[in-house]
Coordinates of C-alpha atoms in Angstrom, one line a residue:
M1 CA 4.3 -39.9 34.5
S2 CA 1.4 -42.0 33.3
V3 CA 1.0 -43.3 36.8
D4 CA -0.4 -39.7 37.8
I5 CA -2.8 -39.9 35.0
K6 CA -3.9 -43.5 36.7
K7 CA -4.4 -41.9 40.0
H8 CA -5.9 -39.3 38.0
I9 CA -8.6 -41.7 36.2
A10 CA -8.8 -43.6 39.7
V11 CA -9.7 -40.7 41.5
E12 CA -12.2 -39.2 39.5
L13 CA -13.9 -43.2 39.4
A14 CA -13.9 -43.7 42.7
A15 CA -15.9 -40.7 43.7
L16 CA -18.4 -41.8 41.4
C17 CA -18.6 -45.3 42.7
N18 CA -18.3 -44.0 46.4
M19 CA -14.4 -46.0 46.5
Q20 CA -11.0 -45.4 47.7
P21 CA -9.0 -44.0 44.9
D22 CA -6.2 -46.2 45.9
E23 CA -8.5 -49.0 45.5
M24 CA -10.6 -48.5 42.2
E25 CA -6.3 -47.9 41.1
A26 CA -6.2 -51.3 41.9
F27 CA -8.9 -52.2 39.6
I28 CA -7.4 -50.4 36.6
E29 CA -5.3 -52.7 33.7
I30 CA -3.1 -52.0 31.4
P31 CA -5.0 -53.6 28.0
P32 CA -2.7 -56.9 25.8
Q33 CA -3.8 -54.4 23.1
T34 CA -3.1 -51.3 22.3
D35 CA -6.1 -50.7 20.1
L36 CA -8.3 -51.2 23.2
G37 CA -6.9 -48.1 25.3
D38 CA -3.7 -47.7 27.4
Y39 CA -5.5 -48.1 30.5
A40 CA -8.7 -50.2 31.0
L41 CA -11.5 -51.0 33.6
P42 CA -12.5 -54.1 33.8
C43 CA -16.8 -53.3 35.2
F44 CA -17.7 -57.0 36.5
K45 CA -15.2 -56.0 38.8
L46 CA -17.6 -53.1 40.1
A47 CA -20.6 -55.2 39.3
K48 CA -21.0 -57.0 43.0
T49 CA -21.5 -53.4 44.9
M50 CA -23.1 -51.8 42.1
H51 CA -25.8 -54.1 41.7
K52 CA -25.8 -53.2 37.5
A53 CA -24.4 -54.9 34.3
P54 CA -21.0 -54.8 33.7
P55 CA -21.8 -52.8 30.4
V56 CA -24.2 -50.3 32.0
I57 CA -21.5 -49.6 35.0
A58 CA -19.0 -48.8 31.5
T59 CA -21.4 -46.8 30.0
E60 CA -22.9 -44.7 33.2
L61 CA -18.7 -43.6 34.1
A62 CA -17.8 -43.0 30.6
G63 CA -20.9 -40.4 30.6
G64 CA -20.0 -39.4 34.1
I65 CA -16.0 -39.0 33.8
A66 CA -16.4 -37.1 30.4
G67 CA -14.5 -34.1 29.8
K68 CA -13.0 -34.9 32.8
L69 CA -9.1 -35.6 32.7
P70 CA -7.5 -33.6 29.4
E71 CA -4.9 -36.4 29.6
L72 CA -7.0 -38.4 27.8
T73 CA -7.9 -38.0 23.3
E74 CA -10.7 -40.4 24.0
I75 CA -12.9 -43.0 26.6
R76 CA -14.8 -45.3 25.1
Q77 CA -17.0 -48.3 26.0
T78 CA -16.4 -51.6 24.4
G79 CA -18.9 -54.1 26.9
G80 CA -18.2 -54.5 30.6
Y81 CA -14.7 -52.6 30.0
L82 CA -14.0 -48.8 29.8
N83 CA -11.3 -47.9 28.0
F84 CA -8.9 -44.9 28.1
F85 CA -6.4 -43.5 25.4
L86 CA -3.7 -41.4 26.2
N87 CA -2.2 -38.5 24.5
R88 CA 0.7 -40.0 23.2
S89 CA 2.5 -36.6 21.9
S90 CA 2.1 -34.8 26.0
Y91 CA 2.9 -38.7 27.6
I92 CA 6.1 -39.1 25.6
K93 CA 7.2 -35.6 26.5
E94 CA 6.8 -36.2 30.4
T95 CA 7.4 -39.2 30.5
I96 CA 11.7 -38.2 28.7
G97 CA 10.7 -34.7 31.1
K98 CA 10.8 -36.0 34.1
V99 CA 12.9 -38.9 34.0
L100 CA 15.6 -36.6 32.6
T101 CA 14.8 -34.1 36.0
D102 CA 13.6 -36.1 38.5
P103 CA 17.0 -38.8 39.5
H104 CA 13.5 -40.9 41.6
A105 CA 11.1 -41.1 38.6
V106 CA 12.0 -44.2 37.2
F107 CA 12.4 -45.9 40.6
P108 CA 10.5 -43.8 43.4
T109 CA 12.1 -43.9 46.7
A110 CA 10.1 -42.9 50.3
D111 CA 11.7 -41.6 53.7
L112 CA 11.4 -44.9 55.2
H113 CA 15.1 -44.6 57.0
D114 CA 13.4 -45.0 61.3
K115 CA 12.9 -48.8 59.3
T116 CA 16.1 -50.6 59.3
V117 CA 15.9 -53.8 57.1
L118 CA 18.6 -56.7 58.1
V119 CA 19.2 -58.8 55.2
E120 CA 21.9 -61.5 56.1
F121 CA 23.3 -63.4 52.7
S122 CA 26.6 -64.9 51.4
S123 CA 27.7 -66.5 54.8
P124 CA 29.9 -69.0 53.7
N125 CA 32.0 -71.6 55.7
I126 CA 35.4 -70.8 57.0
A127 CA 38.3 -72.9 55.7
K128 CA 35.8 -74.3 52.7
P129 CA 35.9 -73.6 49.2
F130 CA 33.8 -69.7 47.6
H131 CA 32.8 -71.8 45.5
I132 CA 29.7 -71.6 42.7
G133 CA 26.9 -72.9 45.0
H134 CA 27.8 -69.6 46.7
A135 CA 26.9 -67.3 44.4
F136 CA 23.1 -67.6 43.9
T137 CA 23.2 -66.1 47.8
T138 CA 25.7 -64.0 47.2
I139 CA 24.6 -62.6 44.1
L140 CA 20.8 -62.5 45.0
G141 CA 21.2 -61.2 48.8
Q142 CA 23.6 -58.2 47.7
V143 CA 20.2 -57.3 45.1
I144 CA 18.3 -57.4 47.5
A145 CA 19.8 -55.2 50.4
N146 CA 19.8 -53.2 46.8
M147 CA 16.5 -53.4 46.4
Y148 CA 15.3 -51.9 49.6
Q149 CA 17.9 -49.4 49.5
T150 CA 16.3 -47.7 46.2
A151 CA 12.8 -47.7 47.7
G152 CA 14.6 -45.5 51.1
Y153 CA 15.0 -48.0 54.6
N154 CA 18.0 -48.2 55.6
V155 CA 19.8 -51.3 55.5
V156 CA 22.6 -53.3 57.2
K157 CA 24.0 -56.0 54.9
L158 CA 25.4 -58.9 57.2
N159 CA 27.9 -62.0 56.3
H160 CA 27.1 -64.5 59.2
L161 CA 30.2 -66.3 58.4
G162 CA 30.1 -70.4 59.3
D163 CA 33.0 -70.0 61.7
Y164 CA 31.9 -72.6 64.1
G165 CA 30.4 -76.0 64.6
T166 CA 31.8 -79.4 64.1
Q167 CA 33.3 -79.0 61.5
F168 CA 35.9 -77.1 62.6
G169 CA 36.9 -80.6 65.3
K170 CA 37.3 -82.1 61.6
L171 CA 39.4 -79.4 60.1
I172 CA 41.6 -79.4 63.5
V173 CA 42.1 -83.3 63.7
A174 CA 42.8 -83.3 60.2
Y175 CA 45.1 -80.7 60.3
R176 CA 47.2 -82.5 63.0
L177 CA 47.2 -86.0 61.5
W178 CA 48.1 -84.6 57.4
G179 CA 48.1 -81.3 57.4
D180 CA 50.9 -79.3 55.5
A181 CA 52.1 -75.3 57.4
K182 CA 54.2 -74.4 53.9
A183 CA 51.1 -75.7 51.7
L184 CA 48.1 -73.5 54.2
E185 CA 50.4 -70.0 53.9
T186 CA 51.0 -70.9 49.9
D187 CA 47.0 -71.8 49.1
P188 CA 45.4 -71.8 52.2
I189 CA 41.9 -72.8 50.7
K190 CA 43.2 -75.6 48.6
E191 CA 44.9 -76.9 51.5
L192 CA 42.3 -77.1 53.3
L193 CA 39.6 -78.8 51.4
R194 CA 42.7 -81.1 50.6
I195 CA 42.7 -82.2 54.8
Y196 CA 39.0 -81.8 54.9
V197 CA 38.2 -84.4 52.1
K198 CA 41.6 -86.1 53.2
F199 CA 39.4 -86.7 56.7
H200 CA 35.8 -88.3 55.1
K201 CA 37.7 -90.3 53.1
E202 CA 39.5 -91.7 55.5
A203 CA 36.1 -91.8 58.3
K204 CA 34.6 -94.0 56.6
E205 CA 36.7 -96.7 57.1
K206 CA 38.0 -95.2 60.6
P207 CA 34.7 -94.2 62.1
E208 CA 36.7 -93.0 65.5
L209 CA 38.1 -90.0 63.4
E210 CA 34.6 -88.6 64.3
N211 CA 34.4 -89.1 67.6
Q212 CA 38.0 -87.1 68.0
A213 CA 36.2 -84.2 65.6
R214 CA 33.2 -84.2 68.1
F215 CA 35.9 -84.1 71.2
A216 CA 37.9 -81.4 69.2
F217 CA 35.3 -78.9 68.3
K218 CA 34.3 -79.4 72.2
C219 CA 37.1 -78.4 73.4
L220 CA 37.0 -75.8 70.6
E221 CA 33.7 -74.7 72.6
E222 CA 35.5 -74.5 75.6
G223 CA 37.7 -71.9 74.4
R224 CA 41.2 -74.1 74.9
P225 CA 43.7 -72.5 73.9
E226 CA 45.4 -75.1 70.6
E227 CA 41.7 -75.2 69.4
K228 CA 41.1 -71.9 69.3
A229 CA 44.5 -70.2 67.7
M230 CA 43.8 -73.2 65.1
W231 CA 40.5 -72.1 64.6
Q232 CA 41.4 -68.4 64.2
K233 CA 44.2 -68.9 61.8
F234 CA 41.8 -70.8 59.6
R235 CA 39.3 -67.6 59.8
D236 CA 41.8 -65.1 59.1
L237 CA 43.5 -66.9 55.8
S238 CA 39.6 -67.7 55.1
L239 CA 38.5 -64.2 55.1
V240 CA 41.1 -63.1 52.9
E241 CA 40.0 -65.9 49.9
F242 CA 36.5 -64.7 50.3
N243 CA 37.0 -60.6 50.2
R244 CA 38.6 -61.0 46.6
V245 CA 35.5 -62.6 45.1
Y246 CA 33.3 -59.8 47.0
D247 CA 35.4 -56.9 46.3
R248 CA 35.6 -58.4 42.7
L249 CA 32.0 -58.3 42.4
G250 CA 31.4 -54.7 43.9
I251 CA 29.9 -56.2 47.4
K252 CA 30.2 -54.5 50.8
F253 CA 28.9 -56.0 54.2
D254 CA 28.1 -53.8 57.6
N255 CA 28.8 -56.7 59.3
Y256 CA 30.8 -60.1 59.7
N257 CA 29.5 -61.3 62.8
G258 CA 29.7 -65.4 62.8
E259 CA 28.6 -68.2 64.2
S260 CA 31.9 -67.3 66.5
F261 CA 29.8 -64.2 67.9
Y262 CA 27.1 -65.6 69.3
S263 CA 28.6 -69.2 70.7
D264 CA 28.7 -66.6 74.4
K265 CA 24.9 -65.9 73.7
I266 CA 23.6 -69.4 73.5
P267 CA 23.3 -70.1 77.6
A268 CA 21.1 -67.7 78.0
V269 CA 18.9 -68.9 75.0
V270 CA 18.9 -71.8 76.3
E271 CA 18.1 -70.7 80.2
M272 CA 15.2 -68.8 78.6
L273 CA 13.7 -72.1 76.9
R274 CA 14.3 -73.9 80.2
Q275 CA 12.6 -71.6 82.1
K276 CA 9.3 -71.0 79.5
G277 CA 8.8 -74.7 79.7
L278 CA 9.4 -75.2 76.1
M279 CA 12.6 -77.6 76.6
V280 CA 12.6 -81.1 76.9
E281 CA 14.7 -83.9 76.6
S282 CA 14.0 -86.9 72.9
D283 CA 17.1 -89.3 72.5
G284 CA 19.4 -87.5 74.8
A285 CA 19.1 -84.0 72.8
Q286 CA 17.6 -81.4 73.9
V287 CA 14.8 -80.1 71.6
V288 CA 11.7 -77.3 71.8
Q289 CA 7.8 -79.5 70.7
L290 CA 6.5 -77.9 67.8
D291 CA 4.0 -80.8 67.5
D292 CA 1.0 -78.0 67.6
L293 CA 1.8 -76.1 64.7
K294 CA 2.1 -79.9 62.7
L295 CA 6.3 -79.0 62.7
P296 CA 9.5 -81.5 63.8
P297 CA 11.1 -80.9 66.9
C298 CA 13.5 -78.0 67.1
I299 CA 16.7 -79.0 68.6
I300 CA 18.3 -76.7 70.9
L301 CA 20.9 -78.9 72.3
K302 CA 22.5 -82.1 70.5
S303 CA 22.9 -85.2 72.7
D304 CA 26.8 -84.4 73.4
G305 CA 25.9 -81.1 74.9
T306 CA 27.2 -78.8 71.9
T307 CA 25.6 -76.1 70.2
I308 CA 23.4 -76.5 67.0
Y309 CA 22.1 -74.1 64.0
A310 CA 19.1 -73.8 65.2
S311 CA 20.5 -72.0 69.1
R312 CA 22.7 -70.0 67.3
D313 CA 20.3 -68.6 65.3
L314 CA 18.0 -67.7 67.8
A315 CA 20.8 -66.5 69.7
A316 CA 21.7 -64.0 66.6
I317 CA 18.1 -63.1 65.9
L318 CA 17.3 -61.5 69.4
Y319 CA 20.8 -59.4 69.4
R320 CA 20.0 -58.4 66.5
D321 CA 16.4 -57.3 67.9
A322 CA 17.8 -55.7 70.6
T323 CA 19.9 -53.8 68.3
W324 CA 19.3 -52.3 65.6
H325 CA 14.9 -53.1 66.6
F326 CA 14.5 -54.1 62.5
Y327 CA 11.5 -54.0 60.7
K328 CA 12.6 -56.6 58.3
N329 CA 15.5 -59.8 58.9
I330 CA 15.7 -61.7 55.7
Y331 CA 18.0 -64.4 55.3
V332 CA 18.9 -65.1 51.7
V333 CA 19.4 -69.4 51.6
G334 CA 19.0 -72.0 50.1
T335 CA 15.4 -73.3 49.8
P336 CA 16.0 -76.5 51.4
Q337 CA 16.6 -75.0 54.6
A338 CA 13.1 -73.8 55.0
L339 CA 12.0 -76.0 57.1
H340 CA 15.0 -74.7 59.1
F341 CA 14.0 -71.3 59.9
R342 CA 10.2 -72.7 59.9
Q343 CA 10.6 -74.2 63.0
V344 CA 13.5 -71.0 64.7
F345 CA 10.6 -68.5 63.9
A346 CA 8.1 -71.0 65.8
V347 CA 10.3 -71.4 67.9
L348 CA 11.1 -67.6 69.2
K349 CA 6.9 -67.0 68.7
K350 CA 6.3 -69.9 71.2
A351 CA 8.7 -68.4 73.2
G352 CA 6.4 -64.7 72.8
Y353 CA 8.9 -62.9 70.5
D354 CA 7.2 -60.6 67.8
C355 CA 10.3 -60.6 66.5
A356 CA 9.4 -63.8 64.6
D357 CA 6.6 -61.5 62.9
R358 CA 10.1 -60.0 61.3
C359 CA 11.7 -62.5 60.2
E360 CA 11.5 -64.1 56.5
H361 CA 13.7 -66.8 54.7
V362 CA 13.9 -65.8 51.0
G363 CA 15.0 -69.0 49.4
F364 CA 16.1 -69.9 46.4
G365 CA 17.5 -73.2 43.9
L366 CA 20.1 -74.9 43.5
V367 CA 23.4 -74.4 40.8
K368 CA 23.7 -77.0 38.4
F369 CA 26.5 -77.9 35.5
P370 CA 25.4 -80.4 32.9
E371 CA 27.6 -82.5 34.9
G372 CA 25.4 -82.2 38.3
K373 CA 25.8 -81.0 41.8
M374 CA 28.5 -80.3 43.2
S375 CA 29.8 -81.8 46.3
T376 CA 32.7 -79.8 48.8
R377 CA 33.0 -83.7 51.1
E378 CA 34.3 -85.0 47.9
G379 CA 36.6 -82.4 46.2
D380 CA 34.7 -82.3 43.4
V381 CA 34.2 -78.0 43.5
I382 CA 34.3 -75.1 41.0
F383 CA 35.6 -72.0 42.8
L384 CA 33.8 -68.9 42.1
E385 CA 37.1 -67.1 41.2
D386 CA 37.8 -69.3 38.3
L387 CA 34.4 -69.1 37.4
L388 CA 34.4 -65.9 37.0
S389 CA 38.1 -65.7 35.8
E390 CA 36.8 -68.0 32.9
A391 CA 33.5 -65.5 32.5
V392 CA 35.8 -63.2 31.7
A393 CA 38.2 -64.7 29.4
K394 CA 35.5 -65.7 27.4
T395 CA 33.7 -62.5 27.0
L396 CA 37.5 -60.6 26.7
E397 CA 37.6 -63.1 23.1
I398 CA 34.3 -61.8 22.1
I399 CA 35.2 -58.2 22.2
R400 CA 38.5 -58.7 20.9
K401 CA 37.1 -60.3 18.0
N402 CA 34.2 -57.6 17.9
A403 CA 36.6 -54.8 17.1
A404 CA 38.5 -56.6 14.9
E405 CA 35.5 -56.5 12.8
R406 CA 34.5 -52.6 13.5
Y407 CA 37.8 -51.9 13.0
E408 CA 37.5 -50.2 16.0
D409 CA 40.3 -48.5 18.1
M410 CA 39.8 -49.8 21.6
S411 CA 43.4 -50.4 24.0
E412 CA 44.5 -53.7 25.6
A413 CA 43.0 -52.0 28.9
E414 CA 39.6 -50.9 27.6
Q415 CA 38.9 -53.9 25.9
A416 CA 39.7 -55.7 29.6
D417 CA 37.6 -52.9 31.7
I418 CA 35.1 -53.7 29.9
A419 CA 35.2 -58.0 29.2
E420 CA 35.3 -57.8 33.3
K421 CA 32.3 -55.7 33.6
V422 CA 30.1 -57.4 31.1
G423 CA 31.8 -61.3 32.4
L424 CA 30.8 -60.4 35.7
G425 CA 27.3 -59.0 34.7
A426 CA 26.5 -62.0 32.7
V427 CA 27.0 -64.1 35.7
T428 CA 25.1 -61.9 38.1
Y429 CA 22.4 -62.5 35.7
A430 CA 22.4 -65.5 34.6
F431 CA 20.8 -66.5 39.1
L432 CA 18.5 -63.4 38.6
R433 CA 16.4 -64.3 35.4
N434 CA 14.2 -66.4 36.5
G435 CA 12.4 -67.1 39.5
R436 CA 14.9 -67.3 42.4
E437 CA 13.5 -71.1 43.6
R438 CA 14.0 -72.4 40.1
D439 CA 17.3 -74.8 39.4
I440 CA 20.3 -72.7 37.6
V441 CA 21.8 -75.0 34.8
F442 CA 25.3 -72.8 33.6
S443 CA 25.7 -72.8 30.1
W444 CA 27.8 -70.0 28.7
E445 CA 27.2 -70.3 25.5
E446 CA 23.4 -69.0 27.1
M447 CA 25.0 -66.8 29.2
L448 CA 27.2 -64.4 27.3
N449 CA 24.4 -64.1 24.1
F450 CA 24.1 -60.6 23.2
E451 CA 21.4 -61.1 21.8
G452 CA 19.1 -62.9 24.8
D453 CA 17.9 -62.7 27.8
T454 CA 20.8 -61.7 29.1
A455 CA 23.0 -59.1 31.2
P456 CA 25.4 -58.4 28.0
Y457 CA 22.1 -57.9 25.8
L458 CA 21.3 -55.0 28.6
Q459 CA 24.8 -53.3 28.3
Y460 CA 25.5 -53.5 24.7
T461 CA 21.8 -51.9 24.3
Y462 CA 22.5 -49.6 27.1
A463 CA 26.1 -49.1 24.8
R464 CA 24.4 -49.1 21.8
A465 CA 22.4 -45.9 23.2
H466 CA 25.0 -43.9 25.1
S467 CA 27.2 -44.8 21.3
M468 CA 24.1 -41.7 19.0
L469 CA 24.7 -39.6 22.2
R470 CA 28.2 -39.6 22.2
K471 CA 28.3 -39.2 17.9
A472 CA 25.5 -36.8 18.1
G473 CA 27.8 -34.8 20.5
V474 CA 24.9 -34.8 23.7
V475 CA 26.1 -36.5 26.3
N476 CA 26.2 -33.6 28.6
A477 CA 23.5 -31.3 26.4
K478 CA 20.6 -32.1 29.1
E479 CA 19.1 -29.2 29.3
Q480 CA 19.1 -29.0 24.5
L481 CA 17.5 -32.1 24.8
L482 CA 15.0 -31.1 27.3
A483 CA 14.2 -28.5 25.1
A484 CA 13.6 -29.8 22.3
V485 CA 11.5 -32.3 23.7
A486 CA 8.7 -29.4 24.5
A487 CA 9.3 -28.1 21.3
G488 CA 8.3 -31.5 20.0
S489 CA 5.8 -33.4 18.8
L490 CA 7.0 -37.4 19.1
N491 CA 3.9 -39.5 17.9
E492 CA 5.4 -43.1 17.1
E493 CA 4.2 -46.2 18.0
S494 CA 8.0 -47.0 18.3
E495 CA 8.4 -44.7 20.9
F496 CA 5.3 -44.1 23.2
N497 CA 6.5 -48.4 23.4
L498 CA 9.5 -47.3 24.5
C499 CA 8.3 -44.5 27.4
R500 CA 5.6 -47.0 28.4
Q501 CA 8.3 -49.6 29.1
I502 CA 10.3 -47.3 30.9
E503 CA 7.1 -46.4 33.1
A504 CA 6.2 -49.5 33.8
L505 CA 10.3 -50.2 35.5
A506 CA 8.3 -49.0 39.0
A507 CA 5.2 -50.9 39.2
A508 CA 7.6 -54.2 38.3
F509 CA 9.9 -52.7 40.6
N510 CA 7.5 -52.5 44.0
N511 CA 6.5 -56.1 42.7
A512 CA 9.9 -57.1 43.3
L513 CA 10.2 -55.6 45.9
K514 CA 7.2 -57.2 47.8
N515 CA 8.2 -60.8 46.8
N516 CA 12.2 -60.3 47.0
E517 CA 11.6 -61.2 44.1
P518 CA 14.6 -59.1 41.1
S519 CA 13.4 -61.6 38.1
I520 CA 9.9 -59.6 38.0
L521 CA 12.7 -56.4 38.0
A522 CA 15.0 -57.8 34.9
K523 CA 12.0 -59.2 32.9
Q524 CA 11.0 -55.3 33.0
I525 CA 14.5 -54.0 32.2
N526 CA 14.6 -56.4 29.6
A527 CA 11.7 -55.3 27.4
V528 CA 12.9 -51.6 27.9
A529 CA 15.7 -52.8 26.1
H530 CA 14.0 -54.6 23.5
A531 CA 11.5 -51.3 22.9
F532 CA 14.5 -49.0 22.6
N533 CA 16.0 -51.4 20.2
K534 CA 12.5 -51.6 18.3
F535 CA 12.5 -47.7 18.6
Y536 CA 16.3 -47.4 17.4
T537 CA 15.5 -50.0 14.0
E538 CA 12.0 -47.6 13.1
C539 CA 12.4 -44.7 13.5
P540 CA 15.6 -42.6 12.1
I541 CA 17.3 -41.5 15.3
L542 CA 21.1 -39.6 14.5
K543 CA 19.6 -39.0 10.2
A544 CA 16.9 -37.3 11.5
E545 CA 16.7 -33.5 11.6
G546 CA 16.6 -30.5 13.1
E547 CA 14.0 -30.8 17.0
L548 CA 12.8 -34.3 15.3
R549 CA 16.1 -35.5 15.9
T550 CA 17.7 -34.0 19.2
S551 CA 13.8 -35.3 21.1
R552 CA 15.2 -38.4 20.0
L553 CA 18.8 -38.4 20.7
A554 CA 16.2 -36.6 24.7
L555 CA 14.6 -40.6 24.5
A556 CA 17.8 -42.6 24.0
M557 CA 19.3 -40.7 27.0
A558 CA 16.3 -41.5 28.6
T559 CA 16.6 -44.9 28.2
C560 CA 20.3 -45.5 29.1
F561 CA 19.2 -43.2 32.3
A562 CA 16.7 -46.0 33.3
L563 CA 18.6 -48.7 32.2
K564 CA 21.9 -48.1 34.3
Q565 CA 19.4 -47.1 37.4
G566 CA 17.7 -50.7 37.2
L567 CA 21.1 -52.6 35.8
S568 CA 22.5 -50.6 39.0
I569 CA 19.9 -51.8 40.8
L570 CA 21.0 -56.1 39.6
N571 CA 24.4 -54.8 40.7
I572 CA 25.4 -54.9 36.9
Q573 CA 27.7 -52.3 35.5
V574 CA 27.1 -50.5 32.0
V575 CA 29.8 -49.6 29.8
E576 CA 29.9 -47.1 27.4
R577 CA 30.8 -48.9 24.5
M578 CA 31.2 -53.0 23.3

């Protein structure tokens, strides 16, 4: 696509300025207005090294590359800027042709399979509800994994289950006191939530329950059969519940090693830190001091001798590096845990492990409803599966209403299938459309708006484009469309702008990958949808004739390809009609 033209411009300019082409390419911009060209070089960026005024540089460069770039119709010097104007008809042909023939034209990939990227996400706590708060890490983590996979890396998706810790001591004590075996089999998570909430309420009046819980967890750590059997049952029942949600969201993990898996690897980590002289006692606990890095001490063992998150994470990182020799080890965990990860990575660095530099924390904000935040301890929790079902139910109402108004012959099964994809897409996109560190306040009206910055809008745009292809009978006629594009001459402003927006997906993707920020890609996919709908409004497609009609259908097909690939990276399915 025109990214090749941009490189060509950069090569010619770099030769005149005694620079590297990549360095020059970074200086080339897309102007804010089309009358300023399709690309521009702000020559003030060269003034320091060339020791000349920007207008002089622009004039000299314009003369130096005149006639060397047939892809351009004009090179214009305006003040300190050098503006480049594309041959629009040729550019549109090239863009459509590449999108329809090269599966990697929209999102270029590289052979990076020798570089393994680990992405740890979701990681729910066993025996606790899979609530809406888990949606952020689950959805964001899957999309970040998709981005690295699309770029060509070998990706391993890790679900570091919260299947260890003092909460299990609390659950064991609570189940012995108030557990209902029948309720546990019927609805395990709700029964475990009931006794967990009851434990915290009772513990306010009876502090000795906390001591009993600590003792029960210590027995579990020591492998006592009774405690271990209860723990295993809680874990197995919880995984059945979790997998139902994962299946619905189309999420699969490569590894489920949780905190319990690393428990027997912690003593070696503790011993290593002792031998390196990094462990000191502080208020009865064993810690690593990080004053030199302006960080609080990192607790390795609590005063009662039990392990803590940091010790388990240290063991996990060392195991993962030994197992996968990872290129990156990414943690998709809430922003409030940023200090924890800085401490863990700092301890590794202090201990001389270079894998610390290959670990990265990708944080995100809170999920809120108008009523406020959620708290598992008080039982005020919204189950993620219930939220997904509600999204689908609300979407189904809209689909049925639209089908009735348009007199569309759509079966109940098809309506249900569309509602499932659009409803789940709406929830997914709500977590991706803004910067990941921003808090999310849920609004059904906003999420399910078919005209806003939402998944339903993007899915509707795809359905609209695909519907035209279906009505024209060209869904499987790619070669026919390509021939028309080669012979035709699309040149309208909205046609050109749509191609530019499709082309911009690659840069947006690279930027999103670099920053682990899917919202950058989501915004550009939205820009493609807006550009298509403008093209749809301004340029007759099905009513056009001859090669013009077929060429515009080819542009609609290219849009479908781009939207489908982009939404797939965001873990959102397309629908062929709505």
